[in-house]
Amino acid sequence: MSVSANTRIGWASVTPALLWTLVFFAVPFAAMAVASLYPKGGDGFSFANYTQFFTNPSYWRALTNSLEVTLIVTFLSVLLAYPFAWILAFVVPGRWQRLALMVAVLPFWTSYVVRSYSWLLVLAEKGVVNATLMNMGLLSEPIQLANTRAATVIGFVHFFVMLLTLTIYANLKQLSPNYRKAAMDLGASPLQTFIHVILPLTLPGIMVGAFLTFVLAIGDYITPQILGGNNELLMPQLIMMQIGRRGDFASASALSIILMAVVTVAYLACARWLKIERA
């Protein structure tokens, strides 16, 4: 087959994906970028929406709140998901692993909104957690759990632990048992084997899951809105406020561009770090 024929076949294969990306990402993104440069009530082209973000303390605080919540969620999700994935991969017998994985992904089978409202009921003043603690005598009166940052973090972690478990589990299953055997033959203890052999080899899976968690959590509106109770403003809520309360699509576009820039920086940092680890 000639080079030109191979080229035509290659372009024919990627054209649908390119068109999809152009129509549903590139064009809307360009329109949003242009809209962000024409402030509501302004006289024309201006960077006022971006200037407002850096000069308005409440806007800046919304971004720092989002970053704090997202980093806490990502850290806790990795911390919980890794031992869970390890148990599934090396402790659960092979014949039971498929069933265990199915049970692990059960939270994905229910609506995201339903899960959030379920946690709201569990963490409410008269919810399961407060009732249990009071019945055990650990509390004399209910504590505020719902409508807090802690509630938002719990709701996020419940969802993302399962996502990270799947990515880490897949990475662990790809490891040859010969790595651990070789390390032990060379005198390494189980802890040394994990730190110096297993963990570095599974870092790509951890980073993929952590980055997906970061992206999905920092852009999520539903969970903070339901579980946070508007007591702490995050970026997605700030963006929706510009649209719902002020009808300011230009400001919302600028805030969305800034949020995408943060995600892009996170991606570049993860990609560069993974490249170094693989080198």
GROMACS .gro file of C-alpha atoms in nm, residues 82-264:
model
  183
   82TYR     CA    1  -0.446   0.208   4.779
   83PRO     CA    2  -0.490  -0.044   5.064
   84PHE     CA    3  -0.836  -0.130   4.930
   85ALA     CA    4  -0.691  -0.200   4.584
   86TRP     CA    5  -0.405  -0.398   4.744
   87ILE     CA    6  -0.652  -0.618   4.930
   88LEU     CA    7  -0.853  -0.679   4.613
   89ALA     CA    8  -0.543  -0.761   4.410
   90PHE     CA    9  -0.340  -0.974   4.654
   91VAL     CA   10  -0.558  -1.079   4.947
   92VAL     CA   11  -0.894  -1.165   4.794
   93PRO     CA   12  -0.875  -1.506   4.620
   94GLY     CA   13  -0.874  -1.487   4.241
   95ARG     CA   14  -1.212  -1.658   4.203
   96TRP     CA   15  -1.375  -1.390   4.424
   97GLN     CA   16  -1.206  -1.083   4.277
   98ARG     CA   17  -1.468  -1.016   4.010
   99LEU     CA   18  -1.744  -1.026   4.268
  100ALA     CA   19  -1.543  -0.801   4.499
  101LEU     CA   20  -1.488  -0.550   4.218
  102MET     CA   21  -1.858  -0.552   4.137
  103VAL     CA   22  -1.940  -0.476   4.500
  104ALA     CA   23  -1.675  -0.204   4.503
  105VAL     CA   24  -1.830  -0.018   4.209
  106LEU     CA   25  -2.187  -0.035   4.343
  107PRO     CA   26  -2.183   0.339   4.429
  108PHE     CA   27  -2.150   0.410   4.055
  109TRP     CA   28  -2.484   0.239   3.995
  110THR     CA   29  -2.683   0.506   4.178
  111SER     CA   30  -2.747   0.865   4.077
  112TYR     CA   31  -2.485   1.119   4.178
  113VAL     CA   32  -2.760   1.344   4.317
  114VAL     CA   33  -2.916   1.056   4.512
  115ARG     CA   34  -2.579   0.974   4.672
  116SER     CA   35  -2.533   1.335   4.781
  117TYR     CA   36  -2.879   1.360   4.934
  118SER     CA   37  -2.824   1.025   5.105
  119TRP     CA   38  -2.513   1.159   5.274
  120LEU     CA   39  -2.707   1.471   5.372
  121LEU     CA   40  -2.957   1.251   5.555
  122VAL     CA   41  -2.681   1.045   5.719
  123LEU     CA   42  -2.494   1.355   5.840
  124ALA     CA   43  -2.800   1.559   5.941
  125GLU     CA   44  -2.862   1.672   6.298
  126LYS     CA   45  -3.097   1.376   6.351
  127GLY     CA   46  -2.912   1.152   6.107
  128VAL     CA   47  -2.751   0.814   6.153
  129VAL     CA   48  -2.409   0.943   6.261
  130ASN     CA   49  -2.533   1.177   6.533
  131ALA     CA   50  -2.791   0.926   6.656
  132THR     CA   51  -2.529   0.649   6.681
  133LEU     CA   52  -2.278   0.866   6.865
  134MET     CA   53  -2.541   0.987   7.109
  135ASN     CA   54  -2.669   0.633   7.173
  136MET     CA   55  -2.312   0.526   7.246
  137GLY     CA   56  -2.280   0.809   7.497
  138LEU     CA   57  -2.001   0.979   7.302
  139LEU     CA   58  -2.210   1.292   7.246
  140SER     CA   59  -2.454   1.473   7.471
  141GLU     CA   60  -2.606   1.673   7.186
  142PRO     CA   61  -2.590   1.656   6.805
  143ILE     CA   62  -2.295   1.818   6.629
  144GLN     CA   63  -2.304   2.007   6.301
  145LEU     CA   64  -2.191   1.769   6.027
  146ALA     CA   65  -2.417   1.851   5.734
  147ASN     CA   66  -2.373   2.180   5.548
  148THR     CA   67  -2.000   2.191   5.623
  149ARG     CA   68  -1.676   2.143   5.435
  150ALA     CA   69  -1.635   1.808   5.610
  151ALA     CA   70  -1.965   1.690   5.461
  152THR     CA   71  -1.852   1.795   5.113
  153VAL     CA   72  -1.523   1.609   5.158
  154ILE     CA   73  -1.701   1.294   5.281
  155GLY     CA   74  -1.937   1.295   4.984
  156PHE     CA   75  -1.651   1.340   4.740
  157VAL     CA   76  -1.428   1.076   4.901
  158HIS     CA   77  -1.709   0.820   4.901
  159PHE     CA   78  -1.730   0.852   4.524
  160PHE     CA   79  -1.367   0.894   4.426
  161VAL     CA   80  -1.224   0.615   4.642
  162MET     CA   81  -1.396   0.371   4.409
  163LEU     CA   82  -1.256   0.542   4.100
  164LEU     CA   83  -0.902   0.538   4.239
  165THR     CA   84  -0.938   0.180   4.355
  166LEU     CA   85  -1.008   0.068   3.999
  167THR     CA   86  -0.709   0.251   3.849
  168ILE     CA   87  -0.468   0.133   4.120
  169TYR     CA   88  -0.606  -0.222   4.113
  170ALA     CA   89  -0.547  -0.241   3.736
  171ASN     CA   90  -0.190  -0.121   3.788
  172LEU     CA   91  -0.124  -0.372   4.068
  173LYS     CA   92  -0.256  -0.664   3.863
  174GLN     CA   93  -0.016  -0.579   3.581
  175LEU     CA   94   0.287  -0.616   3.807
  176SER     CA   95   0.478  -0.940   3.771
  177PRO     CA   96   0.515  -1.130   4.101
  178ASN     CA   97   0.880  -1.174   4.005
  179TYR     CA   98   0.950  -0.815   4.117
  180ARG     CA   99   0.858  -0.894   4.475
  181LYS     CA  100   1.037  -1.230   4.466
  182ALA     CA  101   1.355  -1.069   4.333
  183ALA     CA  102   1.347  -0.798   4.601
  184MET     CA  103   1.299  -1.055   4.877
  185ASP     CA  104   1.579  -1.272   4.736
  186LEU     CA  105   1.806  -0.967   4.761
  187GLY     CA  106   1.722  -0.930   5.130
  188ALA     CA  107   1.453  -0.664   5.118
  189SER     CA  108   1.186  -0.672   5.386
  190PRO     CA  109   0.816  -0.655   5.284
  191LEU     CA  110   0.811  -0.284   5.375
  192GLN     CA  111   1.129  -0.213   5.177
  193THR     CA  112   0.989  -0.408   4.882
  194PHE     CA  113   0.675  -0.198   4.887
  195ILE     CA  114   0.853   0.137   4.922
  196HIS     CA  115   1.133   0.077   4.671
  197VAL     CA  116   0.969  -0.159   4.420
  198ILE     CA  117   0.589  -0.179   4.430
  199LEU     CA  118   0.507   0.186   4.503
  200PRO     CA  119   0.728   0.335   4.228
  201LEU     CA  120   0.590   0.089   3.973
  202THR     CA  121   0.230   0.174   4.064
  203LEU     CA  122   0.277   0.551   4.073
  204PRO     CA  123   0.146   0.595   3.716
  205GLY     CA  124  -0.184   0.436   3.819
  206ILE     CA  125  -0.197   0.649   4.133
  207MET     CA  126  -0.130   0.968   3.937
  208VAL     CA  127  -0.390   0.890   3.673
  209GLY     CA  128  -0.653   0.830   3.939
  210ALA     CA  129  -0.543   1.133   4.141
  211PHE     CA  130  -0.558   1.361   3.838
  212LEU     CA  131  -0.905   1.236   3.743
  213THR     CA  132  -1.014   1.296   4.102
  214PHE     CA  133  -0.870   1.648   4.095
  215VAL     CA  134  -1.042   1.737   3.768
  216LEU     CA  135  -1.382   1.597   3.862
  217ALA     CA  136  -1.380   1.735   4.216
  218ILE     CA  137  -1.267   2.089   4.138
  219GLY     CA  138  -1.534   2.129   3.871
  220ASP     CA  139  -1.820   1.963   4.061
  221TYR     CA  140  -2.121   2.177   4.151
  222ILE     CA  141  -2.372   1.926   4.288
  223THR     CA  142  -2.192   1.782   4.591
  224PRO     CA  143  -2.076   2.117   4.742
  225GLN     CA  144  -2.419   2.265   4.676
  226ILE     CA  145  -2.609   1.984   4.850
  227LEU     CA  146  -2.368   1.890   5.129
  228GLY     CA  147  -2.191   2.224   5.177
  229GLY     CA  148  -2.515   2.416   5.217
  230ASN     CA  149  -2.377   2.738   5.063
  231ASN     CA  150  -2.172   2.797   5.377
  232GLU     CA  151  -1.851   2.799   5.177
  233LEU     CA  152  -1.827   2.935   4.824
  234LEU     CA  153  -1.641   2.722   4.569
  235MET     CA  154  -1.558   2.809   4.209
  236PRO     CA  155  -1.840   2.609   4.042
  237GLN     CA  156  -2.092   2.773   4.275
  238LEU     CA  157  -1.946   3.117   4.203
  239ILE     CA  158  -1.978   3.054   3.830
  240MET     CA  159  -2.340   2.944   3.866
  241MET     CA  160  -2.415   3.252   4.076
  242GLN     CA  161  -2.293   3.477   3.794
  243ILE     CA  162  -2.540   3.309   3.560
  244GLY     CA  163  -2.837   3.239   3.786
  245ARG     CA  164  -2.843   3.556   3.997
  246ARG     CA  165  -2.672   3.819   3.786
  247GLY     CA  166  -2.719   3.689   3.432
  248ASP     CA  167  -2.354   3.780   3.376
  249PHE     CA  168  -2.237   3.524   3.120
  250ALA     CA  169  -1.919   3.719   3.049
  251SER     CA  170  -1.802   3.699   3.411
  252ALA     CA  171  -1.901   3.332   3.428
  253SER     CA  172  -1.699   3.268   3.111
  254ALA     CA  173  -1.392   3.439   3.258
  255LEU     CA  174  -1.418   3.237   3.579
  256SER     CA  175  -1.455   2.917   3.376
  257ILE     CA  176  -1.143   3.003   3.176
  258ILE     CA  177  -0.952   3.059   3.500
  259LEU     CA  178  -1.073   2.726   3.638
  260MET     CA  179  -0.965   2.550   3.317
  261ALA     CA  180  -0.625   2.718   3.346
  262VAL     CA  181  -0.585   2.572   3.697
  263VAL     CA  182  -0.674   2.225   3.568
  264THR     CA  183  -0.427   2.268   3.281
   0.00000   0.00000   0.00000
